[in-house]
mmCIF file with all atom_site columns, C-alpha atoms in Angstrom:
data_model
loop_
_atom_site.group_PDB
_atom_site.id
_atom_site.type_symbol
_atom_site.label_atom_id
_atom_site.label_alt_id
_atom_site.label_comp_id
_atom_site.label_asym_id
_atom_site.label_entity_id
_atom_site.label_seq_id
_atom_site.pdbx_PDB_ins_code
_atom_site.Cartn_x
_atom_site.Cartn_y
_atom_site.Cartn_z
_atom_site.occupancy
_atom_site.B_iso_or_equiv
_atom_site.pdbx_formal_charge
_atom_site.auth_seq_id
_atom_site.auth_comp_id
_atom_site.auth_asym_id
_atom_site.auth_atom_id
_atom_site.pdbx_PDB_model_num
ATOM 1   C CA . MET A 1 1   ? 0.177   -0.147  -0.256  1.00 54.00 ? 1212 MET A CA 1
ATOM 2   C CA . THR A 1 2   ? 1.083   3.553   -0.698  1.00 53.00 ? 1213 THR A CA 1
ATOM 3   C CA . ARG A 1 3   ? 3.078   5.241   2.883   1.00 52.00 ? 1214 ARG A CA 1
ATOM 4   C CA . TYR A 1 4   ? 0.114   7.421   3.530   1.00 59.00 ? 1215 TYR A CA 1
ATOM 5   C CA . LYS A 1 5   ? -2.934  5.755   4.014   1.00 78.00 ? 1216 LYS A CA 1
ATOM 6   C CA . ILE A 1 6   ? -5.329  7.180   1.149   1.00 86.00 ? 1217 ILE A CA 1
ATOM 7   C CA . PRO A 1 7   ? -8.903  6.320   1.309   1.00 85.00 ? 1218 PRO A CA 1
ATOM 8   C CA . SER A 1 8   ? -9.789  3.237   -1.200  1.00 86.00 ? 1219 SER A CA 1
ATOM 9   C CA . ASP A 1 9   ? -12.500 5.082   -3.000  1.00 82.00 ? 1220 ASP A CA 1
ATOM 10  C CA . ARG A 1 10  ? -10.175 8.024   -3.918  1.00 86.00 ? 1221 ARG A CA 1
ATOM 11  C CA . LEU A 1 11  ? -7.565  5.173   -5.527  1.00 92.00 ? 1222 LEU A CA 1
ATOM 12  C CA . VAL A 1 12  ? -7.789  3.539   -8.994  1.00 93.00 ? 1223 VAL A CA 1
ATOM 13  C CA . LYS A 1 13  ? -5.600  0.184   -9.128  1.00 95.00 ? 1224 LYS A CA 1
ATOM 14  C CA . ILE A 1 14  ? -3.500  -0.305  -12.130 1.00 96.00 ? 1225 ILE A CA 1
ATOM 15  C CA . PHE A 1 15  ? -3.500  -4.140  -11.442 1.00 95.00 ? 1226 PHE A CA 1
ATOM 16  C CA . PRO A 1 16  ? -5.435  -6.270  -9.458  1.00 92.00 ? 1227 PRO A CA 1
ATOM 17  C CA . GLU A 1 17  ? -4.797  -5.855  -5.590  1.00 87.00 ? 1228 GLU A CA 1
ATOM 18  C CA . THR A 1 18  ? -3.120  -9.881  -5.604  1.00 89.00 ? 1229 THR A CA 1
ATOM 19  C CA . SER A 1 19  ? -1.507  -9.679  -9.315  1.00 91.00 ? 1230 SER A CA 1
ATOM 20  C CA . PRO A 1 20  ? 1.092   -6.974  -8.866  1.00 94.00 ? 1231 PRO A CA 1
ATOM 21  C CA . LEU A 1 21  ? 4.055   -7.147  -12.250 1.00 94.00 ? 1232 LEU A CA 1
ATOM 22  C CA . LYS A 1 22  ? 6.697   -9.177  -10.499 1.00 95.00 ? 1233 LYS A CA 1
ATOM 23  C CA . LEU A 1 23  ? 10.248  -9.728  -11.938 1.00 95.00 ? 1234 LEU A CA 1
ATOM 24  C CA . LYS A 1 24  ? 12.621  -12.659 -10.622 1.00 96.00 ? 1235 LYS A CA 1
ATOM 25  C CA . PHE A 1 25  ? 16.410  -12.909 -11.452 1.00 96.00 ? 1236 PHE A CA 1
ATOM 26  C CA . ARG A 1 26  ? 18.972  -15.043 -9.421  1.00 95.00 ? 1237 ARG A CA 1
ATOM 27  C CA . ASP A 1 27  ? 21.972  -15.611 -10.345 1.00 94.00 ? 1238 ASP A CA 1
ATOM 28  C CA . VAL A 1 28  ? 25.643  -12.682 -10.450 1.00 95.00 ? 1239 VAL A CA 1
ATOM 29  C CA . PHE A 1 29  ? 24.776  -9.066  -9.984  1.00 95.00 ? 1240 PHE A CA 1
ATOM 30  C CA . ASP A 1 30  ? 26.012  -5.682  -8.518  1.00 95.00 ? 1241 ASP A CA 1
ATOM 31  C CA . ALA A 1 31  ? 23.268  -4.881  -5.680  1.00 94.00 ? 1242 ALA A CA 1
ATOM 32  C CA . LYS A 1 32  ? 24.246  -1.356  -5.064  1.00 93.00 ? 1243 LYS A CA 1
ATOM 33  C CA . GLU A 1 33  ? 24.328  -0.738  -9.046  1.00 94.00 ? 1244 GLU A CA 1
ATOM 34  C CA . PHE A 1 34  ? 21.024  -2.070  -9.473  1.00 96.00 ? 1245 PHE A CA 1
ATOM 35  C CA . TYR A 1 35  ? 20.111  0.446   -7.151  1.00 93.00 ? 1246 TYR A CA 1
ATOM 36  C CA . ILE A 1 36  ? 21.549  3.551   -8.380  1.00 93.00 ? 1247 ILE A CA 1
ATOM 37  C CA . ALA A 1 37  ? 20.110  2.320   -11.855 1.00 95.00 ? 1248 ALA A CA 1
ATOM 38  C CA . MET A 1 38  ? 16.649  1.950   -10.402 1.00 96.00 ? 1249 MET A CA 1
ATOM 39  C CA . LYS A 1 39  ? 16.632  4.982   -9.120  1.00 94.00 ? 1250 LYS A CA 1
ATOM 40  C CA . GLU A 1 40  ? 17.981  7.245   -11.827 1.00 94.00 ? 1251 GLU A CA 1
ATOM 41  C CA . TRP A 1 41  ? 15.693  5.704   -14.025 1.00 95.00 ? 1252 TRP A CA 1
ATOM 42  C CA . LEU A 1 42  ? 12.527  6.358   -11.696 1.00 96.00 ? 1253 LEU A CA 1
ATOM 43  C CA . LEU A 1 43  ? 13.917  10.093  -11.327 1.00 94.00 ? 1254 LEU A CA 1
ATOM 44  C CA . GLU A 1 44  ? 14.418  10.537  -15.343 1.00 94.00 ? 1255 GLU A CA 1
ATOM 45  C CA . ASN A 1 45  ? 10.795  9.704   -15.383 1.00 95.00 ? 1256 ASN A CA 1
ATOM 46  C CA . GLY A 1 46  ? 9.497   12.278  -12.755 1.00 95.00 ? 1257 GLY A CA 1
ATOM 47  C CA . TRP A 1 47  ? 8.970   9.912   -9.405  1.00 96.00 ? 1258 TRP A CA 1
ATOM 48  C CA . LYS A 1 48  ? 9.958   11.341  -6.042  1.00 94.00 ? 1259 LYS A CA 1
ATOM 49  C CA . ASP A 1 49  ? 9.319   10.074  -2.438  1.00 89.00 ? 1260 ASP A CA 1
ATOM 50  C CA . THR A 1 50  ? 5.560   11.211  -1.308  1.00 79.00 ? 1261 THR A CA 1
ATOM 51  C CA . GLN A 1 51  ? 6.865   14.179  0.681   1.00 76.00 ? 1262 GLN A CA 1
ATOM 52  C CA . GLY A 1 52  ? 8.155   15.401  -2.620  1.00 70.00 ? 1263 GLY A CA 1
ATOM 53  C CA . THR A 1 53  ? 12.324  15.169  -2.292  1.00 70.00 ? 1264 THR A CA 1
ATOM 54  C CA . SER A 1 54  ? 14.411  12.096  -3.629  1.00 70.00 ? 1265 SER A CA 1
ATOM 55  C CA . GLU A 1 55  ? 15.616  11.520  -0.147  1.00 75.00 ? 1266 GLU A CA 1
ATOM 56  C CA . PHE A 1 56  ? 13.058  9.519   1.743   1.00 82.00 ? 1267 PHE A CA 1
ATOM 57  C CA . TRP A 1 57  ? 12.522  6.811   -0.410  1.00 88.00 ? 1268 TRP A CA 1
ATOM 58  C CA . GLU A 1 58  ? 12.677  3.464   2.020   1.00 91.00 ? 1269 GLU A CA 1
ATOM 59  C CA . ALA A 1 59  ? 9.416   3.368   3.367   1.00 92.00 ? 1270 ALA A CA 1
ATOM 60  C CA . ASN A 1 60  ? 10.960  0.033   5.419   1.00 93.00 ? 1271 ASN A CA 1
ATOM 61  C CA . TYR A 1 61  ? 14.100  -2.030  5.482   1.00 95.00 ? 1272 TYR A CA 1
ATOM 62  C CA . ASP A 1 62  ? 14.244  -5.105  6.801   1.00 97.00 ? 1273 ASP A CA 1
ATOM 63  C CA . GLU A 1 63  ? 17.698  -7.281  6.748   1.00 97.00 ? 1274 GLU A CA 1
ATOM 64  C CA . LYS A 1 64  ? 18.855  -10.912 8.826   1.00 96.00 ? 1275 LYS A CA 1
ATOM 65  C CA . VAL A 1 65  ? 21.597  -12.579 8.036   1.00 96.00 ? 1276 VAL A CA 1
ATOM 66  C CA . THR A 1 66  ? 21.675  -16.645 8.006   1.00 91.00 ? 1277 THR A CA 1
ATOM 67  C CA . GLN A 1 67  ? 24.071  -18.531 9.898   1.00 90.00 ? 1278 GLN A CA 1
ATOM 68  C CA . ASP A 1 68  ? 26.149  -19.360 6.322   1.00 91.00 ? 1279 ASP A CA 1
ATOM 69  C CA . GLY A 1 69  ? 26.414  -15.115 5.891   1.00 92.00 ? 1280 GLY A CA 1
ATOM 70  C CA . ALA A 1 70  ? 23.900  -14.475 3.317   1.00 96.00 ? 1281 ALA A CA 1
ATOM 71  C CA . LYS A 1 71  ? 21.928  -11.843 3.472   1.00 96.00 ? 1282 LYS A CA 1
ATOM 72  C CA . GLU A 1 72  ? 17.978  -12.037 3.216   1.00 97.00 ? 1283 GLU A CA 1
ATOM 73  C CA . ILE A 1 73  ? 16.521  -8.112  2.481   1.00 97.00 ? 1284 ILE A CA 1
ATOM 74  C CA . TRP A 1 74  ? 13.073  -6.772  2.006   1.00 97.00 ? 1285 TRP A CA 1
ATOM 75  C CA . VAL A 1 75  ? 13.214  -2.976  0.870   1.00 97.00 ? 1286 VAL A CA 1
ATOM 76  C CA . TRP A 1 76  ? 9.911   -0.807  -0.005  1.00 96.00 ? 1287 TRP A CA 1
ATOM 77  C CA . TRP A 1 77  ? 10.300  2.327   -2.139  1.00 96.00 ? 1288 TRP A CA 1
ATOM 78  C CA . ARG A 1 78  ? 6.913   4.355   -1.657  1.00 95.00 ? 1289 ARG A CA 1
ATOM 79  C CA . LEU A 1 79  ? 6.715   6.662   -4.787  1.00 96.00 ? 1290 LEU A CA 1
ATOM 80  C CA . SER A 1 80  ? 4.366   9.691   -5.900  1.00 95.00 ? 1291 SER A CA 1
ATOM 81  C CA . LYS A 1 81  ? 4.215   12.258  -8.909  1.00 95.00 ? 1292 LYS A CA 1
ATOM 82  C CA . ASP A 1 82  ? 1.335   14.201  -10.289 1.00 93.00 ? 1293 ASP A CA 1
ATOM 83  C CA . ALA A 1 83  ? -0.497  13.567  -13.394 1.00 93.00 ? 1294 ALA A CA 1
ATOM 84  C CA . PRO A 1 84  ? 0.627   15.562  -16.494 1.00 88.00 ? 1295 PRO A CA 1
ATOM 85  C CA . VAL A 1 85  ? -2.161  18.013  -16.868 1.00 79.00 ? 1296 VAL A CA 1
ATOM 86  C CA . ALA A 1 86  ? -4.524  16.621  -14.860 1.00 77.00 ? 1297 ALA A CA 1
ATOM 87  C CA . LYS A 1 87  ? -3.440  18.164  -11.610 1.00 79.00 ? 1298 LYS A CA 1
ATOM 88  C CA . TYR A 1 88  ? -6.094  16.659  -9.651  1.00 84.00 ? 1299 TYR A CA 1
ATOM 89  C CA . LEU A 1 89  ? -4.852  13.393  -10.264 1.00 92.00 ? 1300 LEU A CA 1
ATOM 90  C CA . LYS A 1 90  ? -1.752  11.608  -8.745  1.00 94.00 ? 1301 LYS A CA 1
ATOM 91  C CA . TYR A 1 91  ? 0.385   8.601   -9.375  1.00 96.00 ? 1302 TYR A CA 1
ATOM 92  C CA . HIS A 1 92  ? 2.098   6.777   -6.644  1.00 96.00 ? 1303 HIS A CA 1
ATOM 93  C CA . LEU A 1 93  ? 3.876   3.729   -7.493  1.00 97.00 ? 1304 LEU A CA 1
ATOM 94  C CA . ASP A 1 94  ? 4.728   0.866   -4.629  1.00 96.00 ? 1305 ASP A CA 1
ATOM 95  C CA . ILE A 1 95  ? 7.695   -1.299  -5.386  1.00 97.00 ? 1306 ILE A CA 1
ATOM 96  C CA . ASP A 1 96  ? 8.760   -3.828  -2.838  1.00 97.00 ? 1307 ASP A CA 1
ATOM 97  C CA . TYR A 1 97  ? 11.830  -5.629  -3.386  1.00 98.00 ? 1308 TYR A CA 1
ATOM 98  C CA . HIS A 1 98  ? 13.347  -8.820  -1.829  1.00 98.00 ? 1309 HIS A CA 1
ATOM 99  C CA . PHE A 1 99  ? 16.683  -10.381 -1.791  1.00 98.00 ? 1310 PHE A CA 1
ATOM 100 C CA . LEU A 1 100 ? 16.702  -13.207 -1.064  1.00 97.00 ? 1311 LEU A CA 1
ATOM 101 C CA . HIS A 1 101 ? 20.634  -15.640 -0.124  1.00 96.00 ? 1312 HIS A CA 1
ATOM 102 C CA . ILE A 1 102 ? 22.756  -12.357 -1.310  1.00 97.00 ? 1313 ILE A CA 1
ATOM 103 C CA . LEU A 1 103 ? 26.417  -13.698 -0.698  1.00 96.00 ? 1314 LEU A CA 1
ATOM 104 C CA . PRO A 1 104 ? 29.915  -11.665 -2.164  1.00 95.00 ? 1315 PRO A CA 1
ATOM 105 C CA . ALA A 1 105 ? 30.906  -12.981 -5.789  1.00 94.00 ? 1316 ALA A CA 1
ATOM 106 C CA . GLU A 1 106 ? 33.819  -12.106 -7.613  1.00 92.00 ? 1317 GLU A CA 1
ATOM 107 C CA . ILE A 1 107 ? 34.356  -11.755 -11.495 1.00 90.00 ? 1318 ILE A CA 1
ATOM 108 C CA . ILE A 1 108 ? 36.824  -10.838 -14.061 1.00 89.00 ? 1319 ILE A CA 1
ATOM 109 C CA . GLN A 1 109 ? 35.576  -8.676  -16.627 1.00 84.00 ? 1320 GLN A CA 1
ATOM 110 C CA . ASP A 1 110 ? 38.369  -6.805  -18.840 1.00 85.00 ? 1321 ASP A CA 1
ATOM 111 C CA . GLY A 1 111 ? 40.766  -7.808  -17.076 1.00 85.00 ? 1322 GLY A CA 1
ATOM 112 C CA . LYS A 1 112 ? 39.834  -6.671  -13.650 1.00 88.00 ? 1323 LYS A CA 1
ATOM 113 C CA . LYS A 1 113 ? 38.544  -8.371  -10.774 1.00 91.00 ? 1324 LYS A CA 1
ATOM 114 C CA . LEU A 1 114 ? 35.179  -7.368  -9.577  1.00 90.00 ? 1325 LEU A CA 1
ATOM 115 C CA . LYS A 1 115 ? 33.700  -7.457  -6.210  1.00 93.00 ? 1326 LYS A CA 1
ATOM 116 C CA . VAL A 1 116 ? 29.603  -8.277  -6.907  1.00 94.00 ? 1327 VAL A CA 1
ATOM 117 C CA . ASN A 1 117 ? 26.726  -10.165 -5.628  1.00 95.00 ? 1328 ASN A CA 1
ATOM 118 C CA . LYS A 1 118 ? 25.196  -13.286 -5.697  1.00 96.00 ? 1329 LYS A CA 1
ATOM 119 C CA . GLY A 1 119 ? 21.750  -14.441 -4.966  1.00 96.00 ? 1330 GLY A CA 1
ATOM 120 C CA . GLU A 1 120 ? 18.118  -14.027 -6.173  1.00 97.00 ? 1331 GLU A CA 1
ATOM 121 C CA . VAL A 1 121 ? 16.142  -10.607 -6.055  1.00 97.00 ? 1332 VAL A CA 1
ATOM 122 C CA . GLU A 1 122 ? 12.534  -10.365 -6.920  1.00 98.00 ? 1333 GLU A CA 1
ATOM 123 C CA . MET A 1 123 ? 10.289  -7.267  -7.132  1.00 97.00 ? 1334 MET A CA 1
ATOM 124 C CA . PHE A 1 124 ? 6.579   -6.517  -6.823  1.00 97.00 ? 1335 PHE A CA 1
ATOM 125 C CA . ILE A 1 125 ? 5.358   -3.538  -8.806  1.00 97.00 ? 1336 ILE A CA 1
ATOM 126 C CA . LYS A 1 126 ? 1.787   -1.577  -7.828  1.00 97.00 ? 1337 LYS A CA 1
ATOM 127 C CA . ALA A 1 127 ? 0.436   1.423   -9.345  1.00 97.00 ? 1338 ALA A CA 1
ATOM 128 C CA . TYR A 1 128 ? -2.327  3.829   -8.448  1.00 96.00 ? 1339 TYR A CA 1
ATOM 129 C CA . ILE A 1 129 ? -4.001  6.694   -9.590  1.00 95.00 ? 1340 ILE A CA 1
ATOM 130 C CA . GLU A 1 130 ? -5.580  8.621   -6.455  1.00 94.00 ? 1341 GLU A CA 1
ATOM 131 C CA . GLU A 1 131 ? -8.090  11.205  -7.466  1.00 88.00 ? 1342 GLU A CA 1
ATOM 132 C CA . LYS A 1 132 ? -7.812  14.189  -5.624  1.00 84.00 ? 1343 LYS A CA 1
ATOM 133 C CA . TYR A 1 133 ? -10.399 15.735  -6.277  1.00 71.00 ? 1344 TYR A CA 1
ATOM 134 C CA . LYS A 1 134 ? -12.667 13.978  -3.992  1.00 72.00 ? 1345 LYS A CA 1
ATOM 135 C CA . GLU A 1 135 ? -10.891 14.940  -1.230  1.00 68.00 ? 1346 GLU A CA 1
ATOM 136 C CA . ASP A 1 136 ? -12.039 18.715  -2.146  1.00 65.00 ? 1347 ASP A CA 1
ATOM 137 C CA . PHE A 1 137 ? -15.541 17.398  -2.695  1.00 61.00 ? 1348 PHE A CA 1
ATOM 138 C CA . GLU A 1 138 ? -15.846 15.877  0.680   1.00 60.00 ? 1349 GLU A CA 1
ATOM 139 C CA . LYS A 1 139 ? -14.830 19.114  2.179   1.00 61.00 ? 1350 LYS A CA 1
ATOM 140 C CA . ASN A 1 140 ? -18.394 20.736  1.247   1.00 58.00 ? 1351 ASN A CA 1
ATOM 141 C CA . SER A 1 141 ? -21.818 19.133  1.862   1.00 59.00 ? 1352 SER A CA 1
ATOM 142 C CA . PHE A 1 142 ? -23.067 20.152  -1.819  1.00 51.00 ? 1353 PHE A CA 1
ATOM 143 C CA . LEU A 1 143 ? -20.524 18.878  -3.737  1.00 53.00 ? 1354 LEU A CA 1
ATOM 144 C CA . LYS A 1 144 ? -20.264 15.971  -1.813  1.00 55.00 ? 1355 LYS A CA 1
ATOM 145 C CA . SER A 1 145 ? -23.866 14.999  -2.841  1.00 52.00 ? 1356 SER A CA 1
ATOM 146 C CA . ILE A 1 146 ? -23.096 15.656  -6.297  1.00 55.00 ? 1357 ILE A CA 1
ATOM 147 C CA . LYS A 1 147 ? -19.310 13.800  -6.417  1.00 55.00 ? 1358 LYS A CA 1
ATOM 148 C CA . GLY A 1 148 ? -20.636 10.388  -7.593  1.00 58.00 ? 1359 GLY A CA 1
ATOM 149 C CA . ILE A 1 149 ? -22.173 12.659  -11.282 1.00 59.00 ? 1360 ILE A CA 1
ATOM 150 C CA . PHE A 1 150 ? -18.952 14.789  -11.110 1.00 58.00 ? 1361 PHE A CA 1
ATOM 151 C CA . SER A 1 151 ? -16.982 11.168  -11.316 1.00 57.00 ? 1362 SER A CA 1
ATOM 152 C CA . LYS A 1 152 ? -18.841 9.558   -13.838 1.00 61.00 ? 1363 LYS A CA 1
ATOM 153 C CA . ARG A 1 153 ? -19.392 12.316  -16.017 1.00 57.00 ? 1364 ARG A CA 1
ATOM 154 C CA . ILE A 1 154 ? -16.902 14.736  -16.185 1.00 63.00 ? 1365 ILE A CA 1
ATOM 155 C CA . TYR A 1 155 ? -13.578 12.605  -14.475 1.00 71.00 ? 1366 TYR A CA 1
ATOM 156 C CA . HIS A 1 156 ? -14.105 9.359   -15.670 1.00 77.00 ? 1367 HIS A CA 1
ATOM 157 C CA . LYS A 1 157 ? -12.726 9.680   -19.539 1.00 82.00 ? 1368 LYS A CA 1
ATOM 158 C CA . GLU A 1 158 ? -9.939  11.389  -18.303 1.00 84.00 ? 1369 GLU A CA 1
ATOM 159 C CA . VAL A 1 159 ? -8.788  9.485   -15.533 1.00 88.00 ? 1370 VAL A CA 1
ATOM 160 C CA . ASP A 1 160 ? -9.284  5.960   -18.265 1.00 90.00 ? 1371 ASP A CA 1
ATOM 161 C CA . ILE A 1 161 ? -6.642  8.382   -19.923 1.00 92.00 ? 1372 ILE A CA 1
ATOM 162 C CA . ARG A 1 162 ? -4.431  8.055   -16.645 1.00 93.00 ? 1373 ARG A CA 1
ATOM 163 C CA . LYS A 1 163 ? -4.912  4.514   -16.236 1.00 94.00 ? 1374 LYS A CA 1
ATOM 164 C CA . LYS A 1 164 ? -3.872  3.700   -20.061 1.00 95.00 ? 1375 LYS A CA 1
ATOM 165 C CA . GLU A 1 165 ? -0.759  6.525   -19.775 1.00 95.00 ? 1376 GLU A CA 1
ATOM 166 C CA . LEU A 1 166 ? 0.703   5.033   -16.169 1.00 97.00 ? 1377 LEU A CA 1
ATOM 167 C CA . TYR A 1 167 ? -0.256  0.937   -17.407 1.00 96.00 ? 1378 TYR A CA 1
ATOM 168 C CA . GLN A 1 168 ? 2.666   1.975   -20.216 1.00 95.00 ? 1379 GLN A CA 1
ATOM 169 C CA . GLU A 1 169 ? 4.319   2.972   -17.990 1.00 96.00 ? 1380 GLU A CA 1
ATOM 170 C CA . MET A 1 170 ? 4.783   0.639   -15.330 1.00 96.00 ? 1381 MET A CA 1
ATOM 171 C CA . TYR A 1 171 ? 5.420   -1.611  -18.657 1.00 94.00 ? 1382 TYR A CA 1
ATOM 172 C CA . ALA A 1 172 ? 8.351   0.301   -19.623 1.00 94.00 ? 1383 ALA A CA 1
ATOM 173 C CA . LEU A 1 173 ? 9.823   0.105   -16.769 1.00 96.00 ? 1384 LEU A CA 1
ATOM 174 C CA . GLN A 1 174 ? 8.816   -4.078  -16.322 1.00 94.00 ? 1385 GLN A CA 1
ATOM 175 C CA . ASN A 1 175 ? 11.479  -3.825  -19.373 1.00 92.00 ? 1386 ASN A CA 1
ATOM 176 C CA . PHE A 1 176 ? 13.963  -1.470  -18.543 1.00 94.00 ? 1387 PHE A CA 1
ATOM 177 C CA . VAL A 1 177 ? 14.737  -4.164  -15.409 1.00 95.00 ? 1388 VAL A CA 1
ATOM 178 C CA . LYS A 1 178 ? 14.106  -6.925  -17.552 1.00 93.00 ? 1389 LYS A CA 1
ATOM 179 C CA . GLN A 1 179 ? 16.820  -5.000  -20.129 1.00 92.00 ? 1390 GLN A CA 1
ATOM 180 C CA . TRP A 1 180 ? 19.135  -4.534  -17.075 1.00 93.00 ? 1391 TRP A CA 1
ATOM 181 C CA . PHE A 1 181 ? 18.759  -8.210  -16.080 1.00 94.00 ? 1392 PHE A CA 1
ATOM 182 C CA . LYS A 1 182 ? 19.611  -9.541  -19.677 1.00 90.00 ? 1393 LYS A CA 1
ATOM 183 C CA . LEU A 1 183 ? 16.041  -11.644 -18.874 1.00 87.00 ? 1394 LEU A CA 1
ATOM 184 C CA . LYS A 1 184 ? 13.976  -12.126 -22.128 1.00 74.00 ? 1395 LYS A CA 1
ATOM 185 C CA . ARG A 1 185 ? 11.693  -9.885  -23.958 1.00 64.00 ? 1396 ARG A CA 1
ATOM 186 C CA . TYR A 1 186 ? 9.047   -9.667  -25.957 1.00 60.00 ? 1397 TYR A CA 1
ATOM 187 C CA . LEU A 1 187 ? 9.033   -6.402  -27.951 1.00 54.00 ? 1398 LEU A CA 1
ATOM 188 C CA . PRO A 1 188 ? 6.491   -5.038  -30.670 1.00 51.00 ? 1399 PRO A CA 1
ATOM 189 C CA . TYR A 1 189 ? 8.768   -2.422  -31.445 1.00 46.00 ? 1400 TYR A CA 1
ATOM 190 C CA . GLU A 1 190 ? 12.509  -0.977  -31.672 1.00 46.00 ? 1401 GLU A CA 1
ATOM 191 C CA . GLU A 1 191 ? 14.590  -1.077  -28.266 1.00 51.00 ? 1402 GLU A CA 1
ATOM 192 C CA . ALA A 1 192 ? 16.339  2.153   -27.432 1.00 52.00 ? 1403 ALA A CA 1
ATOM 193 C CA . ARG A 1 193 ? 19.620  2.016   -25.897 1.00 55.00 ? 1404 ARG A CA 1
ATOM 194 C CA . ASN A 1 194 ? 20.059  1.872   -22.610 1.00 57.00 ? 1405 ASN A CA 1
ATOM 195 C CA . PHE A 1 195 ? 21.733  4.234   -20.936 1.00 58.00 ? 1406 PHE A CA 1
ATOM 196 C CA . PHE A 1 196 ? 22.440  2.294   -17.604 1.00 69.00 ? 1407 PHE A CA 1
ATOM 197 C CA . PRO A 1 197 ? 24.672  -0.441  -18.369 1.00 72.00 ? 1408 PRO A CA 1
ATOM 198 C CA . SER A 1 198 ? 23.816  -3.969  -16.884 1.00 78.00 ? 1409 SER A CA 1
ATOM 199 C CA . LYS A 1 199 ? 25.774  -5.160  -13.944 1.00 78.00 ? 1410 LYS A CA 1
ATOM 200 C CA . ALA A 1 200 ? 24.454  -8.212  -14.147 1.00 73.00 ? 1411 ALA A CA 1
ATOM 201 C CA . TRP A 1 201 ? 26.061  -11.453 -15.539 1.00 68.00 ? 1412 TRP A CA 1
ATOM 202 C CA . PRO A 1 202 ? 23.399  -14.322 -16.082 1.00 74.00 ? 1413 PRO A CA 1
ATOM 203 C CA . SER A 1 203 ? 24.927  -17.706 -16.605 1.00 75.00 ? 1414 SER A CA 1
ATOM 204 C CA . HIS A 1 204 ? 22.931  -18.904 -19.560 1.00 56.00 ? 1415 HIS A CA 1
ATOM 205 C CA . ILE A 1 205 ? 24.508  -15.875 -21.298 1.00 56.00 ? 1416 ILE A CA 1
ATOM 206 C CA . LYS A 1 206 ? 28.383  -16.215 -22.897 1.00 53.00 ? 1417 LYS A CA 1
ATOM 207 C CA . GLU A 1 207 ? 29.918  -12.487 -22.395 1.00 51.00 ? 1418 GLU A CA 1
ATOM 208 C CA . GLU A 1 208 ? 31.727  -11.481 -25.531 1.00 44.00 ? 1419 GLU A CA 1
#
């Protein structure tokens, strides 16, 4: 859920609550570089924390170390941004990371030894549209009585447009992550160059 409790009647879900976008990678990767790439992509696409800055992304961080020294980590990011044009709508993005059995590893690349990580990361992505105008309607008894009419006749079309837009952006995010981890993608269009070079080394791909 979003960092701050928002009444359910003001939230439009982009995906069913029980079926978020999911991604999983299990192999060698640089966890720090993945974190940096994710944050840069989100900043470039206008996402900020729920206070409107780029400082307080983490709503939760839990870490435990197993007997063999491996780490299991849960990280929750809670982000938001205003919908373009429609300032009475706001986008919310929840990203949950689950890192499993994370251990230090080393690889040789271009003749240099790199200290990286080995393990599994799973991501869960949820997105919402907040209908902010409903809060103002609730403060006025007359507006409250006609809130349903405005929602259906005036704002419904704009919400549908923004819902499709946010849906497409979430799949662009999913594709970015797949590209970073060198996972298979099935795209109906020519892919643009990725300005965030991958720091993942799947064992099924032979490095050139």
